[in-house]
Amino acid sequence: MDPQQIKAALGSGLLSFPVTPFDAENRFAAAPYQRHVEWLSGFDAPVLFAAGGTGEFFSLTPGEIPAIVRAAKESAGKTAIVSGCGYGTEIARGIARSVEAAGGDGILLLPHYLIDAPQEGLYAHVKAVCQATGMGVMVYNRDNAVLQADTLARLCDDCPNLVGFKDGTGDIGLVRQITAKMGDRLTYLGGMPTAELFAEAYLGASFTTYSSAVFNFVPALANKFYAALRAGDRATCESILNSFFYPFMELRSRRKGYAVAAVKAGVRLVGFDAGPVRAPLSDLTGEEEEILKALIDAHRE
């Protein structure tokens, strides 16, 4: 898939990040992963992100990522697969090349490791990764990797395969400046944790879509909310927010890392052998899983 094709796919509907299952020895478990990805690809999501943030990219070795991408491609049918990519510049370049060799359709460049960096350094980092691959690249603005509008404009001029911008800052002023400056040069994706909580605000800032973590275990509900959002059906959006997303947010907020662990628990609760989260995360308690189960059961479509 060339960069313009993945750009179009990214902007054509709701997106999601499958969790990465691990076995009893803490190794990637390909078979349950493929069953889950095959199930997800039966719902309306034009792109799935393998080895992304919800897929515990931060706990994977660079050598594990190509196998995850290949497994996703084998089971996703016509659904495009974009892979997580990150760490330092040279490691990220290597990951980008390995994802391309594994048949991936694009990469999401996650924040680099640990250190803050000036805009010139971020420009050099993103440009180097874009130049390492012919695939389409999406940048993830958050934490220690926040590109300002002028820096992003330079990258758009210098990197034809930079096709997407995902925001996890929640800074609506910045993202509106970016969408006003770049227009349709990029596809824009909301990327705040539990993105549905922010989706209406991002829609007003010209973001047409977002990545839904809960799509992992309640895909029909996620699609229902997305359809209502795009249709301007505020009553349905508020009903789903109050009955599902705000209670889920309360559970997710109980402990750091639950933005991933609660999603993985949800995948297990709907019948997929996702295994535990890897350290440094921790799984939900038994009591918390019962709370999540009741919430899922009340919203099965």
Short mmCIF file of C-alpha atoms in Angstrom, two decimals:
data_model
loop_
_atom_site.label_atom_id
_atom_site.label_comp_id
_atom_site.label_asym_id
_atom_site.label_seq_id
_atom_site.Cartn_x
_atom_site.Cartn_y
_atom_site.Cartn_z
CA MET A 1 0.00 0.00 0.00
CA ASP A 2 1.60 3.28 -1.06
CA PRO A 3 1.65 6.30 1.27
CA GLN A 4 -1.34 8.01 -0.30
CA GLN A 5 -3.41 4.84 -0.07
CA ILE A 6 -2.67 4.40 3.63
CA LYS A 7 -3.36 8.10 4.16
CA ALA A 8 -6.81 7.64 2.64
CA ALA A 9 -7.44 4.47 4.66
CA LEU A 10 -6.47 6.19 7.91
CA GLY A 11 -9.05 8.89 7.32
CA SER A 12 -11.87 6.64 6.17
CA GLY A 13 -13.26 5.35 9.47
CA LEU A 14 -12.75 4.30 13.05
CA LEU A 15 -9.33 2.84 13.88
CA SER A 16 -8.04 0.55 16.63
CA PHE A 17 -4.96 -0.98 18.26
CA PRO A 18 -5.21 -4.73 18.95
CA VAL A 19 -3.64 -5.90 22.20
CA THR A 20 -0.62 -8.20 21.97
CA PRO A 21 -1.21 -11.56 23.68
CA PHE A 22 1.55 -13.30 25.62
CA ASP A 23 1.76 -16.95 26.68
CA ALA A 24 2.70 -18.44 30.06
CA GLU A 25 6.40 -17.90 29.24
CA ASN A 26 5.74 -14.23 28.39
CA ARG A 27 6.31 -14.79 24.66
CA PHE A 28 4.21 -13.42 21.82
CA ALA A 29 1.29 -15.82 21.24
CA ALA A 30 0.56 -15.72 17.52
CA ALA A 31 -2.47 -18.00 17.32
CA PRO A 32 -4.75 -16.12 19.76
CA TYR A 33 -3.55 -12.84 18.29
CA GLN A 34 -4.61 -13.92 14.82
CA ARG A 35 -8.02 -15.08 16.05
CA HIS A 36 -8.58 -11.71 17.69
CA VAL A 37 -7.38 -9.69 14.68
CA GLU A 38 -9.56 -11.77 12.35
CA TRP A 39 -12.58 -11.02 14.58
CA LEU A 40 -11.80 -7.30 14.69
CA SER A 41 -11.36 -7.10 10.93
CA GLY A 42 -14.99 -8.20 10.56
CA PHE A 43 -16.10 -4.85 11.97
CA ASP A 44 -15.79 -1.40 10.39
CA ALA A 45 -12.16 -0.47 11.00
CA PRO A 46 -10.17 0.29 7.84
CA VAL A 47 -6.81 0.19 9.67
CA LEU A 48 -5.56 -1.77 12.67
CA PHE A 49 -2.32 -0.82 14.43
CA ALA A 50 -0.13 -3.81 15.30
CA ALA A 51 2.35 -3.44 18.16
CA GLY A 52 1.02 -0.01 19.07
CA GLY A 53 0.65 1.57 22.48
CA THR A 54 -2.32 -0.59 23.47
CA GLY A 55 -0.35 -3.49 21.97
CA GLU A 56 2.40 -2.86 24.57
CA PHE A 57 4.97 -1.61 22.06
CA PHE A 58 7.04 -0.32 24.98
CA SER A 59 7.51 -3.88 26.28
CA LEU A 60 8.41 -5.46 22.93
CA THR A 61 11.90 -5.96 21.58
CA PRO A 62 12.53 -4.65 18.06
CA GLY A 63 12.99 -8.28 17.00
CA GLU A 64 9.47 -9.23 18.08
CA ILE A 65 7.70 -6.58 16.02
CA PRO A 66 8.05 -8.11 12.52
CA ALA A 67 6.46 -11.38 13.66
CA ILE A 68 3.52 -9.46 15.11
CA VAL A 69 3.08 -7.51 11.87
CA ARG A 70 3.23 -10.68 9.77
CA ALA A 71 0.68 -12.39 12.00
CA ALA A 72 -1.64 -9.39 11.72
CA LYS A 73 -1.31 -9.23 7.93
CA GLU A 74 -2.07 -12.94 7.59
CA SER A 75 -5.32 -12.64 9.54
CA ALA A 76 -6.62 -9.12 8.77
CA GLY A 77 -8.00 -9.75 5.30
CA LYS A 78 -8.38 -6.42 3.46
CA THR A 79 -7.82 -4.37 6.63
CA ALA A 80 -4.58 -2.39 6.45
CA ILE A 81 -1.93 -2.93 9.14
CA VAL A 82 0.15 -0.06 10.51
CA SER A 83 2.90 -0.89 13.01
CA GLY A 84 4.22 0.94 16.01
CA CYS A 85 7.76 2.28 15.64
CA GLY A 86 9.96 4.18 18.05
CA TYR A 87 12.88 4.40 20.51
CA GLY A 88 16.02 6.25 19.37
CA THR A 89 16.50 7.27 15.77
CA GLU A 90 18.65 4.38 14.60
CA ILE A 91 16.50 1.78 16.35
CA ALA A 92 13.38 3.38 14.87
CA ARG A 93 14.91 3.30 11.39
CA GLY A 94 15.64 -0.40 11.82
CA ILE A 95 12.10 -1.11 13.01
CA ALA A 96 10.67 0.78 10.03
CA ARG A 97 12.73 -1.31 7.62
CA SER A 98 11.77 -4.57 9.34
CA VAL A 99 8.07 -3.67 9.30
CA GLU A 100 8.26 -2.91 5.59
CA ALA A 101 9.99 -6.24 4.96
CA ALA A 102 7.29 -8.01 6.96
CA GLY A 103 4.58 -6.59 4.70
CA GLY A 104 3.28 -3.76 6.87
CA ASP A 105 1.31 -0.94 5.28
CA GLY A 106 2.72 1.93 7.34
CA ILE A 107 4.18 2.99 10.67
CA LEU A 108 3.09 5.11 13.60
CA LEU A 109 6.15 6.87 14.99
CA LEU A 110 5.75 6.90 18.77
CA PRO A 111 7.68 9.30 21.04
CA HIS A 112 11.39 8.59 21.26
CA TYR A 113 12.87 7.23 24.46
CA LEU A 114 13.06 9.29 27.67
CA ILE A 115 14.82 12.55 26.87
CA ASP A 116 13.23 15.86 25.89
CA ALA A 117 14.44 17.27 22.59
CA PRO A 118 14.40 20.63 20.79
CA GLN A 119 12.33 21.13 17.66
CA GLU A 120 15.39 20.83 15.40
CA GLY A 121 16.20 17.47 16.95
CA LEU A 122 12.63 16.23 16.56
CA TYR A 123 12.70 17.36 12.92
CA ALA A 124 15.91 15.40 12.29
CA HIS A 125 14.52 12.32 14.06
CA VAL A 126 11.24 12.20 12.12
CA LYS A 127 12.95 12.98 8.81
CA ALA A 128 15.49 10.19 9.30
CA VAL A 129 12.77 7.64 10.01
CA CYS A 130 10.69 8.78 7.03
CA GLN A 131 13.74 8.43 4.79
CA ALA A 132 14.34 4.87 6.01
CA THR A 133 11.14 3.53 4.45
CA GLY A 134 8.86 3.87 1.46
CA MET A 135 5.79 3.31 3.63
CA GLY A 136 3.47 6.00 4.86
CA VAL A 137 4.44 7.45 8.25
CA MET A 138 2.17 8.94 10.93
CA VAL A 139 3.70 10.91 13.83
CA TYR A 140 2.28 10.72 17.36
CA ASN A 141 2.43 14.10 19.11
CA ARG A 142 2.58 13.56 22.86
CA ASP A 143 4.77 13.54 25.96
CA ASN A 144 8.39 14.36 25.03
CA ALA A 145 7.78 14.46 21.25
CA VAL A 146 5.50 17.42 20.57
CA LEU A 147 6.04 18.90 17.13
CA GLN A 148 5.07 22.53 16.72
CA ALA A 149 3.18 23.63 13.62
CA ASP A 150 6.21 25.14 11.84
CA THR A 151 8.31 22.01 12.46
CA LEU A 152 5.55 19.79 11.15
CA ALA A 153 5.21 22.01 8.06
CA ARG A 154 8.94 21.60 7.33
CA LEU A 155 8.58 17.83 7.64
CA CYS A 156 5.59 17.83 5.30
CA ASP A 157 7.70 19.71 2.74
CA ASP A 158 10.71 17.40 3.09
CA CYS A 159 9.04 14.00 3.62
CA PRO A 160 6.46 13.05 0.97
CA ASN A 161 5.65 9.83 2.85
CA LEU A 162 4.69 11.68 6.04
CA VAL A 163 0.92 11.28 5.72
CA GLY A 164 -0.59 11.38 9.20
CA PHE A 165 -0.65 13.23 12.50
CA LYS A 166 -1.97 11.71 15.72
CA ASP A 167 -2.42 13.90 18.77
CA GLY A 168 -2.16 12.81 22.38
CA THR A 169 -1.51 16.21 23.95
CA GLY A 170 -5.10 17.38 24.34
CA ASP A 171 -3.89 20.86 23.37
CA ILE A 172 -6.77 21.89 21.12
CA GLY A 173 -5.15 25.24 20.38
CA LEU A 174 -2.06 23.55 18.98
CA VAL A 175 -3.93 20.92 17.00
CA ARG A 176 -6.26 23.50 15.48
CA GLN A 177 -3.24 25.55 14.44
CA ILE A 178 -1.78 22.44 12.82
CA THR A 179 -4.96 21.50 10.95
CA ALA A 180 -5.38 25.09 9.78
CA LYS A 181 -1.77 25.28 8.57
CA MET A 182 -1.48 21.83 6.96
CA GLY A 183 -5.03 21.41 5.70
CA ASP A 184 -5.52 18.15 3.81
CA ARG A 185 -1.78 17.51 3.50
CA LEU A 186 -2.18 15.09 6.46
CA THR A 187 -4.78 12.74 7.88
CA TYR A 188 -5.55 13.70 11.50
CA LEU A 189 -6.20 11.16 14.23
CA GLY A 190 -7.26 11.73 17.83
CA GLY A 191 -5.08 9.78 20.23
CA MET A 192 -5.97 10.69 23.79
CA PRO A 193 -6.45 7.72 26.17
CA THR A 194 -10.05 6.50 25.79
CA ALA A 195 -10.37 8.73 22.73
CA GLU A 196 -14.17 8.73 22.75
CA LEU A 197 -14.10 11.06 25.76
CA PHE A 198 -12.46 13.74 23.59
CA ALA A 199 -13.90 12.86 20.18
CA GLU A 200 -16.43 15.71 19.96
CA ALA A 201 -13.80 18.34 20.74
CA TYR A 202 -11.38 16.87 18.21
CA LEU A 203 -14.08 16.71 15.54
CA GLY A 204 -14.50 20.45 16.01
CA ALA A 205 -10.75 20.85 15.41
CA SER A 206 -10.99 19.08 12.01
CA PHE A 207 -10.00 15.60 13.24
CA THR A 208 -12.32 13.20 11.42
CA THR A 209 -11.34 10.04 13.26
CA TYR A 210 -9.54 8.53 16.24
CA SER A 211 -8.20 5.23 17.55
CA SER A 212 -10.57 3.36 19.83
CA ALA A 213 -8.98 1.12 22.47
CA VAL A 214 -12.33 -0.35 23.54
CA PHE A 215 -12.90 -1.51 19.94
CA ASN A 216 -10.72 -4.42 21.13
CA PHE A 217 -13.61 -5.89 23.13
CA VAL A 218 -16.82 -3.97 22.30
CA PRO A 219 -16.31 -3.19 18.60
CA ALA A 220 -20.02 -2.86 17.81
CA LEU A 221 -20.48 -0.29 20.58
CA ALA A 222 -17.37 1.59 19.45
CA ASN A 223 -18.75 1.75 15.91
CA LYS A 224 -22.17 2.85 17.17
CA PHE A 225 -20.59 5.75 19.04
CA TYR A 226 -18.44 6.71 16.04
CA ALA A 227 -21.45 6.65 13.70
CA ALA A 228 -23.45 8.85 16.10
CA LEU A 229 -20.53 11.27 16.42
CA ARG A 230 -20.17 11.66 12.66
CA ALA A 231 -23.94 12.03 12.25
CA GLY A 232 -24.13 14.77 14.87
CA ASP A 233 -26.36 12.58 17.04
CA ARG A 234 -25.39 14.15 20.34
CA ALA A 235 -28.12 12.37 22.34
CA THR A 236 -26.74 8.94 21.41
CA CYS A 237 -23.17 10.03 22.10
CA GLU A 238 -24.12 11.32 25.55
CA SER A 239 -26.08 8.16 26.33
CA ILE A 240 -23.10 5.94 25.52
CA LEU A 241 -20.67 8.24 27.32
CA ASN A 242 -22.76 8.13 30.49
CA SER A 243 -23.57 4.42 30.44
CA PHE A 244 -20.21 3.04 29.28
CA PHE A 245 -17.31 5.41 28.74
CA TYR A 246 -17.44 7.39 31.98
CA PRO A 247 -17.73 4.22 34.13
CA PHE A 248 -14.89 2.70 32.10
CA MET A 249 -12.82 5.87 32.64
CA GLU A 250 -13.39 5.56 36.40
CA LEU A 251 -12.08 1.98 36.35
CA ARG A 252 -9.19 2.88 34.03
CA SER A 253 -8.14 5.70 36.37
CA ARG A 254 -7.73 3.49 39.44
CA ARG A 255 -4.10 2.70 38.69
CA LYS A 256 -1.40 3.85 36.31
CA GLY A 257 -1.17 1.63 33.25
CA TYR A 258 -4.81 0.56 33.35
CA ALA A 259 -5.40 2.34 30.02
CA VAL A 260 -3.73 -0.79 28.59
CA ALA A 261 -4.42 -3.38 31.30
CA ALA A 262 -8.17 -2.72 31.36
CA VAL A 263 -8.38 -3.15 27.60
CA LYS A 264 -6.48 -6.43 27.75
CA ALA A 265 -8.79 -7.61 30.52
CA GLY A 266 -11.76 -6.74 28.31
CA VAL A 267 -10.34 -8.85 25.48
CA ARG A 268 -9.99 -11.82 27.85
CA LEU A 269 -13.53 -11.30 29.13
CA VAL A 270 -15.03 -11.55 25.64
CA GLY A 271 -13.32 -14.88 25.04
CA PHE A 272 -9.85 -14.31 23.61
CA ASP A 273 -6.72 -15.68 25.27
CA ALA A 274 -4.81 -12.42 25.48
CA GLY A 275 -2.69 -13.45 28.45
CA PRO A 276 -1.33 -10.99 31.04
CA VAL A 277 0.25 -7.60 30.54
CA ARG A 278 4.01 -7.48 30.66
CA ALA A 279 5.91 -5.66 33.37
CA PRO A 280 6.09 -2.83 34.27
CA LEU A 281 2.28 -2.90 33.95
CA SER A 282 0.01 -4.92 36.22
CA ASP A 283 -3.31 -6.59 35.54
CA LEU A 284 -6.68 -5.67 37.01
CA THR A 285 -7.67 -7.31 40.28
CA GLY A 286 -10.38 -9.96 40.31
CA GLU A 287 -12.84 -7.47 41.72
CA GLU A 288 -12.02 -4.96 38.99
CA GLU A 289 -12.46 -7.58 36.29
CA GLU A 290 -15.94 -8.30 37.67
CA ILE A 291 -16.78 -4.60 37.40
CA LEU A 292 -15.56 -4.58 33.80
CA LYS A 293 -17.46 -7.77 33.00
CA ALA A 294 -20.72 -6.24 34.21
CA LEU A 295 -20.06 -3.16 32.08
CA ILE A 296 -19.37 -5.27 28.99
CA ASP A 297 -22.38 -7.51 29.55
CA ALA A 298 -24.64 -4.46 29.77
CA HIS A 299 -23.43 -3.24 26.36
CA ARG A 300 -23.16 -6.36 24.23
CA GLU A 301 -24.68 -5.74 20.82
#
